[in-house]
Structure formats: C-alpha cells, structure tokens
CSV table of C-alpha atoms in Angstrom, one decimal:
chain,number,residue,atom,x,y,z
F,1,MET,CA,2.8,-32.7,-2.0
F,2,ILE,CA,2.7,-28.9,-1.8
F,3,PRO,CA,6.1,-27.4,-1.4
F,4,GLN,CA,7.0,-25.6,1.9
F,5,SER,CA,9.6,-23.5,0.1
F,6,ALA,CA,9.5,-22.5,-3.5
F,7,PRO,CA,12.5,-21.0,-5.4
F,8,ILE,CA,11.7,-17.9,-7.4
F,9,LYS,CA,12.8,-17.6,-11.0
F,10,HIS,CA,12.3,-13.9,-11.1
F,11,SER,CA,13.5,-12.0,-14.2
F,12,VAL,CA,15.7,-9.7,-12.1
F,13,GLN,CA,17.5,-12.7,-10.5
F,14,PRO,CA,20.6,-13.8,-12.4
F,15,SER,CA,21.7,-17.3,-12.2
F,16,SER,CA,24.2,-16.8,-9.4
F,17,GLY,CA,25.6,-14.2,-7.0
F,18,LEU,CA,24.5,-13.1,-3.5
F,19,GLY,CA,24.8,-9.5,-4.4
F,20,ASN,CA,22.5,-9.9,-7.4
F,21,VAL,CA,19.9,-11.6,-5.2
F,22,GLU,CA,20.2,-8.7,-2.7
F,23,GLU,CA,19.6,-6.3,-5.6
F,24,ALA,CA,16.4,-8.3,-6.6
F,25,ILE,CA,15.2,-8.1,-3.1
F,26,ARG,CA,15.9,-4.4,-3.0
F,27,GLU,CA,13.8,-3.9,-6.2
F,28,LEU,CA,10.9,-5.8,-4.4
F,29,ILE,CA,11.3,-3.7,-1.3
F,30,ASP,CA,11.2,-0.5,-3.3
F,31,ARG,CA,8.1,-1.8,-5.1
F,32,HIS,CA,9.7,-1.9,-8.6
F,33,PHE,CA,6.9,-4.2,-9.8
F,34,PHE,CA,3.2,-4.0,-10.5
F,35,THR,CA,0.4,-6.5,-10.6
F,36,ARG,CA,-2.5,-5.5,-12.9
F,37,THR,CA,-5.5,-5.8,-10.8
F,38,ASP,CA,-9.1,-5.7,-12.0
F,39,GLN,CA,-9.3,-2.2,-10.5
F,40,TYR,CA,-6.4,-1.0,-12.6
F,41,LEU,CA,-7.7,-2.7,-15.8
F,42,GLU,CA,-11.1,-0.8,-15.3
F,43,ILE,CA,-9.6,2.6,-14.6
F,44,VAL,CA,-7.3,2.5,-17.6
F,45,PRO,CA,-10.1,3.0,-20.3
F,46,TRP,CA,-11.7,5.7,-18.0
F,47,LEU,CA,-8.5,7.7,-18.0
F,48,HIS,CA,-8.0,7.2,-21.7
F,49,GLU,CA,-11.6,8.8,-22.2
F,50,ARG,CA,-10.7,11.8,-20.0
F,51,ARG,CA,-7.4,12.3,-21.8
F,52,GLU,CA,-8.9,11.9,-25.4
F,53,TYR,CA,-12.0,13.9,-24.9
F,54,LYS,CA,-10.4,16.6,-22.5
F,55,SER,CA,-12.9,15.8,-19.7
F,56,CYS,CA,-12.3,16.3,-16.0
F,57,GLY,CA,-13.2,13.8,-13.4
F,58,GLY,CA,-12.4,12.4,-10.0
F,59,ILE,CA,-11.2,9.1,-8.4
F,60,SER,CA,-11.9,8.2,-4.9
F,61,GLY,CA,-11.1,5.1,-2.8
F,62,SER,CA,-10.0,4.1,0.8
F,63,ARG,CA,-6.4,4.5,1.7
F,64,GLY,CA,-4.3,1.5,0.8
F,65,VAL,CA,-6.4,0.3,-2.0
F,66,GLY,CA,-3.6,0.9,-4.5
F,67,LYS,CA,-4.8,4.1,-6.3
F,68,THR,CA,-1.5,5.8,-6.3
F,69,ARG,CA,0.4,2.8,-7.7
F,70,ALA,CA,-2.2,2.2,-10.3
F,71,LEU,CA,-2.1,5.8,-11.5
F,72,GLN,CA,1.8,5.8,-11.6
F,73,GLU,CA,1.7,2.7,-13.6
F,74,TYR,CA,-0.9,4.3,-16.1
F,75,ILE,CA,1.3,7.4,-16.4
F,76,ALA,CA,4.4,5.2,-17.3
F,77,MET,CA,2.5,3.2,-19.7
F,78,VAL,CA,0.9,6.1,-21.6
F,79,ASN,CA,4.2,8.1,-21.6
F,80,GLY,CA,6.2,5.1,-22.7
F,81,HIS,CA,8.1,4.4,-19.4
F,82,ARG,CA,10.3,7.5,-20.1
F,83,GLY,CA,11.5,7.8,-16.5
F,84,PRO,CA,13.5,11.0,-16.3
F,85,MET,CA,13.1,11.7,-20.1
F,86,ARG,CA,9.9,13.7,-19.5
F,87,ARG,CA,10.8,16.5,-21.7
F,88,ILE,CA,10.1,14.5,-24.8
F,89,LYS,CA,6.9,15.9,-26.6
F,90,PRO,CA,4.0,15.4,-26.5
F,91,LEU,CA,3.5,14.9,-22.9
F,92,ARG,CA,0.5,12.6,-22.8
F,93,SER,CA,0.0,12.6,-19.0
F,94,PHE,CA,1.5,14.0,-15.9
F,95,TYR,CA,1.1,12.8,-12.2
F,96,LEU,CA,1.6,15.0,-9.2
F,97,LYS,CA,1.1,14.0,-5.6
F,98,SER,CA,0.4,16.8,-3.2
F,99,PHE,CA,0.9,17.3,0.5
F,100,THR,CA,-0.9,19.0,3.3
F,101,SER,CA,-1.8,22.7,2.8
F,102,TRP,CA,0.0,22.9,-0.6
F,103,GLY,CA,-0.8,26.2,-2.3
F,104,THR,CA,-0.5,27.5,-5.9
F,105,ARG,CA,3.3,28.1,-5.5
F,106,ASP,CA,4.0,24.7,-4.1
F,107,VAL,CA,1.9,22.9,-6.8
F,108,PHE,CA,3.3,24.7,-9.8
F,109,ASN,CA,6.8,24.8,-8.6
F,110,ARG,CA,6.8,21.1,-8.1
F,111,ILE,CA,5.5,20.7,-11.7
F,112,LEU,CA,8.4,22.8,-12.9
F,113,GLU,CA,10.9,20.8,-10.9
F,114,LEU,CA,9.6,17.4,-12.2
F,115,LEU,CA,9.8,18.7,-15.7
F,116,ASN,CA,13.4,19.8,-15.1
F,117,HIS,CA,12.7,23.4,-15.6
F,118,GLY,CA,13.6,24.2,-12.0
F,119,ALA,CA,11.6,26.3,-9.5
F,120,ARG,CA,10.5,29.7,-10.6
F,121,GLN,CA,10.5,32.9,-8.7
F,122,GLY,CA,7.6,35.4,-8.8
F,123,ALA,CA,4.0,35.9,-7.6
F,124,PRO,CA,1.8,32.7,-7.6
F,125,LYS,CA,-0.2,34.0,-10.5
F,126,ASP,CA,2.9,34.5,-12.6
F,127,ILE,CA,4.2,31.0,-11.7
F,128,ARG,CA,0.9,29.5,-12.6
F,129,LEU,CA,0.8,31.2,-16.0
F,130,ARG,CA,4.3,30.2,-16.8
F,131,THR,CA,3.7,26.6,-15.8
F,132,TRP,CA,0.6,26.3,-17.9
F,133,GLU,CA,2.3,27.9,-20.9
F,134,MET,CA,5.1,25.4,-20.6
F,135,LEU,CA,2.6,22.4,-20.2
F,136,GLU,CA,0.9,23.8,-23.3
F,137,ASP,CA,4.1,23.8,-25.2
F,138,PHE,CA,4.7,20.3,-24.1
F,139,GLY,CA,1.2,19.2,-25.5
F,140,LEU,CA,0.0,18.0,-22.0
F,141,GLU,CA,-3.3,16.0,-22.4
F,142,LEU,CA,-4.0,14.8,-18.9
F,143,LEU,CA,-3.0,16.1,-15.4
F,144,ILE,CA,-3.7,13.8,-12.4
F,145,LEU,CA,-3.5,15.5,-9.0
F,146,ASP,CA,-3.2,12.9,-6.1
F,147,ASN,CA,-4.1,13.8,-2.6
F,148,ALA,CA,-6.2,16.7,-4.1
F,149,HIS,CA,-8.1,16.9,-0.8
F,150,LEU,CA,-4.9,18.4,0.8
F,151,VAL,CA,-4.4,21.4,-1.3
F,152,THR,CA,-5.7,24.8,-0.6
F,153,ASP,CA,-9.0,26.1,-2.0
F,154,LYS,CA,-7.0,28.5,-4.3
F,155,VAL,CA,-5.3,25.5,-6.1
F,156,LEU,CA,-8.6,23.9,-6.9
F,157,PHE,CA,-10.0,27.1,-8.2
F,158,ASP,CA,-6.8,27.6,-10.3
F,159,LEU,CA,-7.0,24.1,-11.7
F,160,VAL,CA,-10.6,24.7,-12.9
F,161,GLU,CA,-9.6,28.1,-14.4
F,162,CYS,CA,-6.7,26.5,-16.2
F,163,TYR,CA,-8.8,23.7,-17.6
F,164,ARG,CA,-11.2,26.3,-19.1
F,165,ASP,CA,-8.3,28.2,-20.6
F,166,PHE,CA,-5.9,25.4,-21.5
F,167,LYS,CA,-8.2,22.4,-22.0
F,168,ALA,CA,-6.0,19.8,-20.7
F,169,ALA,CA,-8.0,17.1,-18.8
F,170,ILE,CA,-7.7,17.2,-15.0
F,171,VAL,CA,-8.4,14.3,-12.7
F,172,LEU,CA,-8.5,14.8,-9.0
F,173,VAL,CA,-7.8,11.8,-6.7
F,174,GLY,CA,-8.5,11.5,-3.0
F,175,PRO,CA,-10.0,9.3,-0.2
F,176,ASN,CA,-13.7,8.4,-0.1
F,177,ASP,CA,-16.0,11.4,0.5
F,178,GLU,CA,-13.3,13.8,1.6
F,179,LEU,CA,-12.6,15.2,-1.9
F,180,ASP,CA,-16.4,15.5,-2.8
F,181,LYS,CA,-17.1,17.4,0.4
F,182,ARG,CA,-14.3,19.9,-0.5
F,183,LEU,CA,-15.6,20.4,-4.0
F,184,LYS,CA,-19.2,20.7,-3.0
F,185,ALA,CA,-18.3,23.3,-0.4
F,186,LEU,CA,-16.4,25.3,-2.9
F,187,ASP,CA,-19.3,24.9,-5.5
F,188,LEU,CA,-16.9,23.1,-7.9
F,189,LEU,CA,-18.4,19.7,-7.8
F,190,ASN,CA,-20.1,20.1,-11.2
F,191,ASN,CA,-16.6,20.5,-12.8
F,192,PHE,CA,-15.7,17.0,-11.6
F,193,ARG,CA,-19.0,15.1,-11.9
F,194,CYS,CA,-17.6,12.3,-13.9
F,195,HIS,CA,-16.4,10.0,-11.0
F,196,ARG,CA,-14.9,6.6,-10.5
F,197,LYS,CA,-14.7,4.5,-7.3
F,198,PHE,CA,-11.3,2.7,-6.8
F,199,GLN,CA,-12.4,-0.2,-4.5
F,200,SER,CA,-10.4,-2.6,-2.5
F,201,LEU,CA,-9.9,-6.1,-3.8
F,202,SER,CA,-12.5,-8.7,-3.1
F,203,PRO,CA,-11.4,-12.2,-2.2
F,204,ARG,CA,-12.0,-13.4,-5.7
F,205,GLN,CA,-10.0,-10.6,-7.1
F,206,LEU,CA,-7.3,-11.4,-4.7
F,207,VAL,CA,-6.9,-14.7,-6.1
F,208,SER,CA,-6.6,-13.2,-9.6
F,209,ALA,CA,-4.0,-10.7,-8.3
F,210,LEU,CA,-1.9,-13.4,-6.6
F,211,LYS,CA,-2.0,-15.6,-9.8
F,212,GLY,CA,-0.7,-12.5,-11.7
F,213,PHE,CA,2.0,-11.9,-9.0
F,214,LYS,CA,3.0,-15.6,-9.2
F,215,LYS,CA,3.3,-15.5,-13.0
F,216,ASP,CA,4.6,-12.0,-13.8
F,217,VAL,CA,6.6,-11.1,-10.7
F,218,LEU,CA,7.8,-14.3,-9.3
F,219,ALA,CA,7.9,-16.3,-12.5
F,220,LEU,CA,6.8,-19.5,-10.6
F,221,PRO,CA,5.6,-22.3,-12.9
F,222,GLU,CA,1.9,-22.9,-13.1
F,223,THR,CA,2.5,-26.3,-11.5
F,224,THR,CA,3.9,-24.7,-8.3
F,225,GLU,CA,0.8,-24.5,-6.0
F,226,PHE,CA,2.4,-22.3,-3.4
F,227,PHE,CA,-0.7,-20.1,-3.1
F,228,ASP,CA,-3.1,-22.9,-2.1
F,229,GLY,CA,-6.6,-22.3,-0.6
F,230,GLU,CA,-5.4,-22.0,3.0
F,231,ILE,CA,-2.8,-19.4,2.2
F,232,ILE,CA,-5.1,-17.3,0.1
F,233,ASN,CA,-7.8,-17.4,2.9
F,234,ALA,CA,-5.1,-16.3,5.5
F,235,ILE,CA,-3.8,-13.4,3.3
F,236,CYS,CA,-7.4,-12.4,2.7
F,237,GLU,CA,-8.0,-12.2,6.3
F,238,ALA,CA,-4.8,-10.4,7.1
F,239,SER,CA,-5.7,-7.8,4.6
F,240,GLY,CA,-9.1,-7.1,5.9
F,241,GLY,CA,-11.1,-9.3,3.6
F,242,ASN,CA,-13.7,-11.8,4.3
F,243,ALA,CA,-13.3,-15.2,2.3
F,244,SER,CA,-16.9,-16.2,3.0
F,245,LYS,CA,-17.9,-13.2,0.9
F,246,PRO,CA,-15.9,-13.7,-2.2
F,247,ASP,CA,-17.3,-10.8,-4.3
F,248,GLU,CA,-17.3,-8.1,-1.6
F,249,PRO,CA,-14.4,-5.7,-1.5
F,250,GLY,CA,-12.3,-5.6,1.7
F,251,CYS,CA,-8.7,-6.7,0.9
F,252,ASN,CA,-6.3,-3.9,1.3
F,253,PHE,CA,-3.8,-3.9,-1.6
F,254,THR,CA,-1.0,-2.2,0.5
F,255,ALA,CA,-1.2,-4.9,3.2
F,256,ILE,CA,-1.1,-7.7,0.6
F,257,THR,CA,2.0,-6.2,-1.0
F,258,GLU,CA,3.6,-5.8,2.3
F,259,ILE,CA,3.0,-9.4,3.3
F,260,LEU,CA,4.4,-10.8,0.0
F,261,VAL,CA,7.5,-8.5,0.1
F,262,LEU,CA,8.2,-9.3,3.7
F,263,THR,CA,7.8,-13.0,3.2
F,264,ILE,CA,10.2,-13.1,0.1
F,265,ALA,CA,12.8,-10.8,1.7
F,266,GLN,CA,13.0,-12.8,4.9
F,267,SER,CA,12.8,-16.1,3.1
F,268,SER,CA,15.8,-15.3,0.7
F,269,LYS,CA,18.8,-15.6,3.1
F,270,ASP,CA,20.8,-18.2,1.3
F,271,GLY,CA,21.4,-16.3,-1.9
F,272,VAL,CA,18.4,-17.7,-3.6
F,273,LEU,CA,15.1,-15.9,-4.0
F,274,ARG,CA,12.4,-18.1,-2.5
F,275,LEU,CA,9.0,-18.2,-0.8
F,276,ASP,CA,9.0,-20.1,2.6
F,277,LYS,CA,5.7,-21.1,4.2
F,278,GLY,CA,7.2,-20.9,7.7
F,279,ILE,CA,8.3,-17.3,7.1
F,280,LEU,CA,4.8,-16.5,5.8
F,281,ARG,CA,3.3,-17.9,8.9
F,282,LYS,CA,5.5,-15.5,11.1
F,283,VAL,CA,4.6,-12.5,8.8
F,284,LEU,CA,0.8,-13.3,9.0
F,285,LEU,CA,1.1,-13.6,12.8
F,286,ASP,CA,2.3,-10.0,12.8
F,287,TYR,CA,-0.9,-9.1,11.0
F,288,GLY,CA,-3.0,-11.0,13.6
F,289,VAL,CA,-3.7,-14.1,11.5
F,290,ALA,CA,-2.6,-17.7,12.8
F,291,PHE,CA,-1.6,-19.9,9.9
F,292,GLU,CA,0.0,-23.3,10.4
F,293,PRO,CA,1.6,-24.7,7.1
F,294,LYS,CA,1.0,-28.3,6.5
F,295,SER,CA,3.5,-30.7,5.2
F,296,GLU,CA,0.9,-32.3,2.8
F,297,GLU,CA,-2.4,-31.1,1.6
F,298,GLN,CA,-4.8,-33.1,-0.6
F,299,ASN,CA,-7.2,-31.7,-3.2
F,300,ASP,CA,-6.4,-28.0,-2.4
F,301,THR,CA,-7.3,-25.5,-5.1
F,302,GLU,CA,-5.7,-22.2,-5.7
F,303,PRO,CA,-8.9,-20.1,-5.7
F,304,GLY,CA,-9.2,-20.6,-1.9
F,305,VAL,CA,-12.5,-18.7,-1.5
F,306,THR,CA,-16.1,-20.0,-1.2
F,307,GLY,CA,-18.7,-19.5,-3.7
C-alpha cells in the first residue's frame, strides 16, 4: 500500500507547535533549501577551475533551469555560508544579479552596498576604481555576474578591463544565445570563450533530484514510496519533460520546485508537515496535468521513467 498522505520529518520541524510548522512552511516558501542536481554537481568543479586559475568564462541556460539558485549555493559553499559576514577575508567569490539597463554606477554601487561599504558618490570611473581597489583588498578570487545580458555595453567593457588589471576571475551568466550575441557584437567573445551550458533536468535526473529532495529536505524514510512512478511521470510532464525520453533535457527546475512547495504548504493544515496526493493532484491540474491518485498500487518503482 502506497500512502496517500506522508508526514514529513523535516529538520526545521520541531516535535510540536503549529507556529513552528508555519515557520517551517515559510522556509520552504522562501526556498531556504537546496537540492544538489547533476547540473550543480557538474558546474562546481568548473567554477573552482575559473577561481583557481583566474580564468574568465560564461554560463548559459534557459530561464527556470536553476542557474541562479545553483550559483548562490556555490557562493555560500565557497565562502563558508557567512551570510551577512561578507567582510571576512579572503572573499573567495562574489555573486551579483543585475537588472535591465544597469550601468557602471549601478553595478559598482550595488557591489559596495552588498559588502557593507555603502553607495559611493563620484564619476562612474572613480566608483569603478574604488570598488576594484576594495575587492583587491578583500582578496576577491571570483566575480559572478548573473543576468549579464541586461547590463550596458560599458559594464561589459569595464569588467574585461578590470580583469586584465586585477586578475580576479569573472563569470558572466545569461539565457541561451542572448549573452553570446551581445559579446560577439562587442568583439568581447574571445574573453569568455570558456563556456558551460546549464541544461534543464532530464526525466532521469528528475528522479535523482526527487530522491535527494525526499532524503535531504523532507527527511522521508527510504521505505516511504511517496514519489512512485505515476507521480514522477506527472511531475515530469507538468514541468515540460517527456518521460518517454528519459535522458533528454526538458524538466523545468523552477516548476518542479513550485509544485513541491505548493503541495507541502497546502497539505500541512493540521499543524503537521505532510505531503498529500489529493493536494498534489490539484496542484498538477493547475499545471495542465491530470493525475488521479490510487488507493493501492502494485510493483510500482520510484524511477518512474522508461528506459
């Protein structure tokens, strides 16, 4: 018999108390968890190489594949999960997410703010020089600029110039093709030739990610077969994947995360964190996938994909 509702023994859930459960749900909603996907495990050594050998590069991938969350986890891991204590030296790595039409002043003021040095006045050139002097003093080894396709041309030229002078590794991150087109048009592509694709999950990788989520985030025992084959195939379809092609990318990481968080949050109404298949069915319907949980299933396996 496969359970229709599974209590979650999550590490953030104390033994009792509705308020504590609500806090645990809030942590899930705020995405205070991370599942180490194959994509993350592959990008970590590549980023280590950029940092160690002071080499620039680029990371591209479709929107929603989990690039940002993976990079933030890498930064926290390398810097020792310091949180706001970023002024501790050396600063192994630094992550900055840019927004539309950000120029030199925007980028370098934001770096100063995040490092608790406050925004500085002055011409863009002066702000740039003061920022890089500070980063050099901090011993910065790697700067990751997310949404790099959104910044002005001047910022990209400034980063290349600063790399040549300062020799901290710089990694630019953006959607498929958009960043390369910008760099090529500016004749800067050769500065970021070392490149990695951050792909969406394949159905087979989705299975691995759900196993990790079940063990590390939900703390469900191995014997709890909540994520049976039918559920996995439904989540795969809802996130854009094709279960009949188990090794081809296609499952959107953001959609998968949203489905799981929505299901847990709406299942946990009685002061206990839990997963409920009836709630999961309703969530999946919102994603255009009809899934009818069964009361009993025989010989179902967790992998849930063909091949």
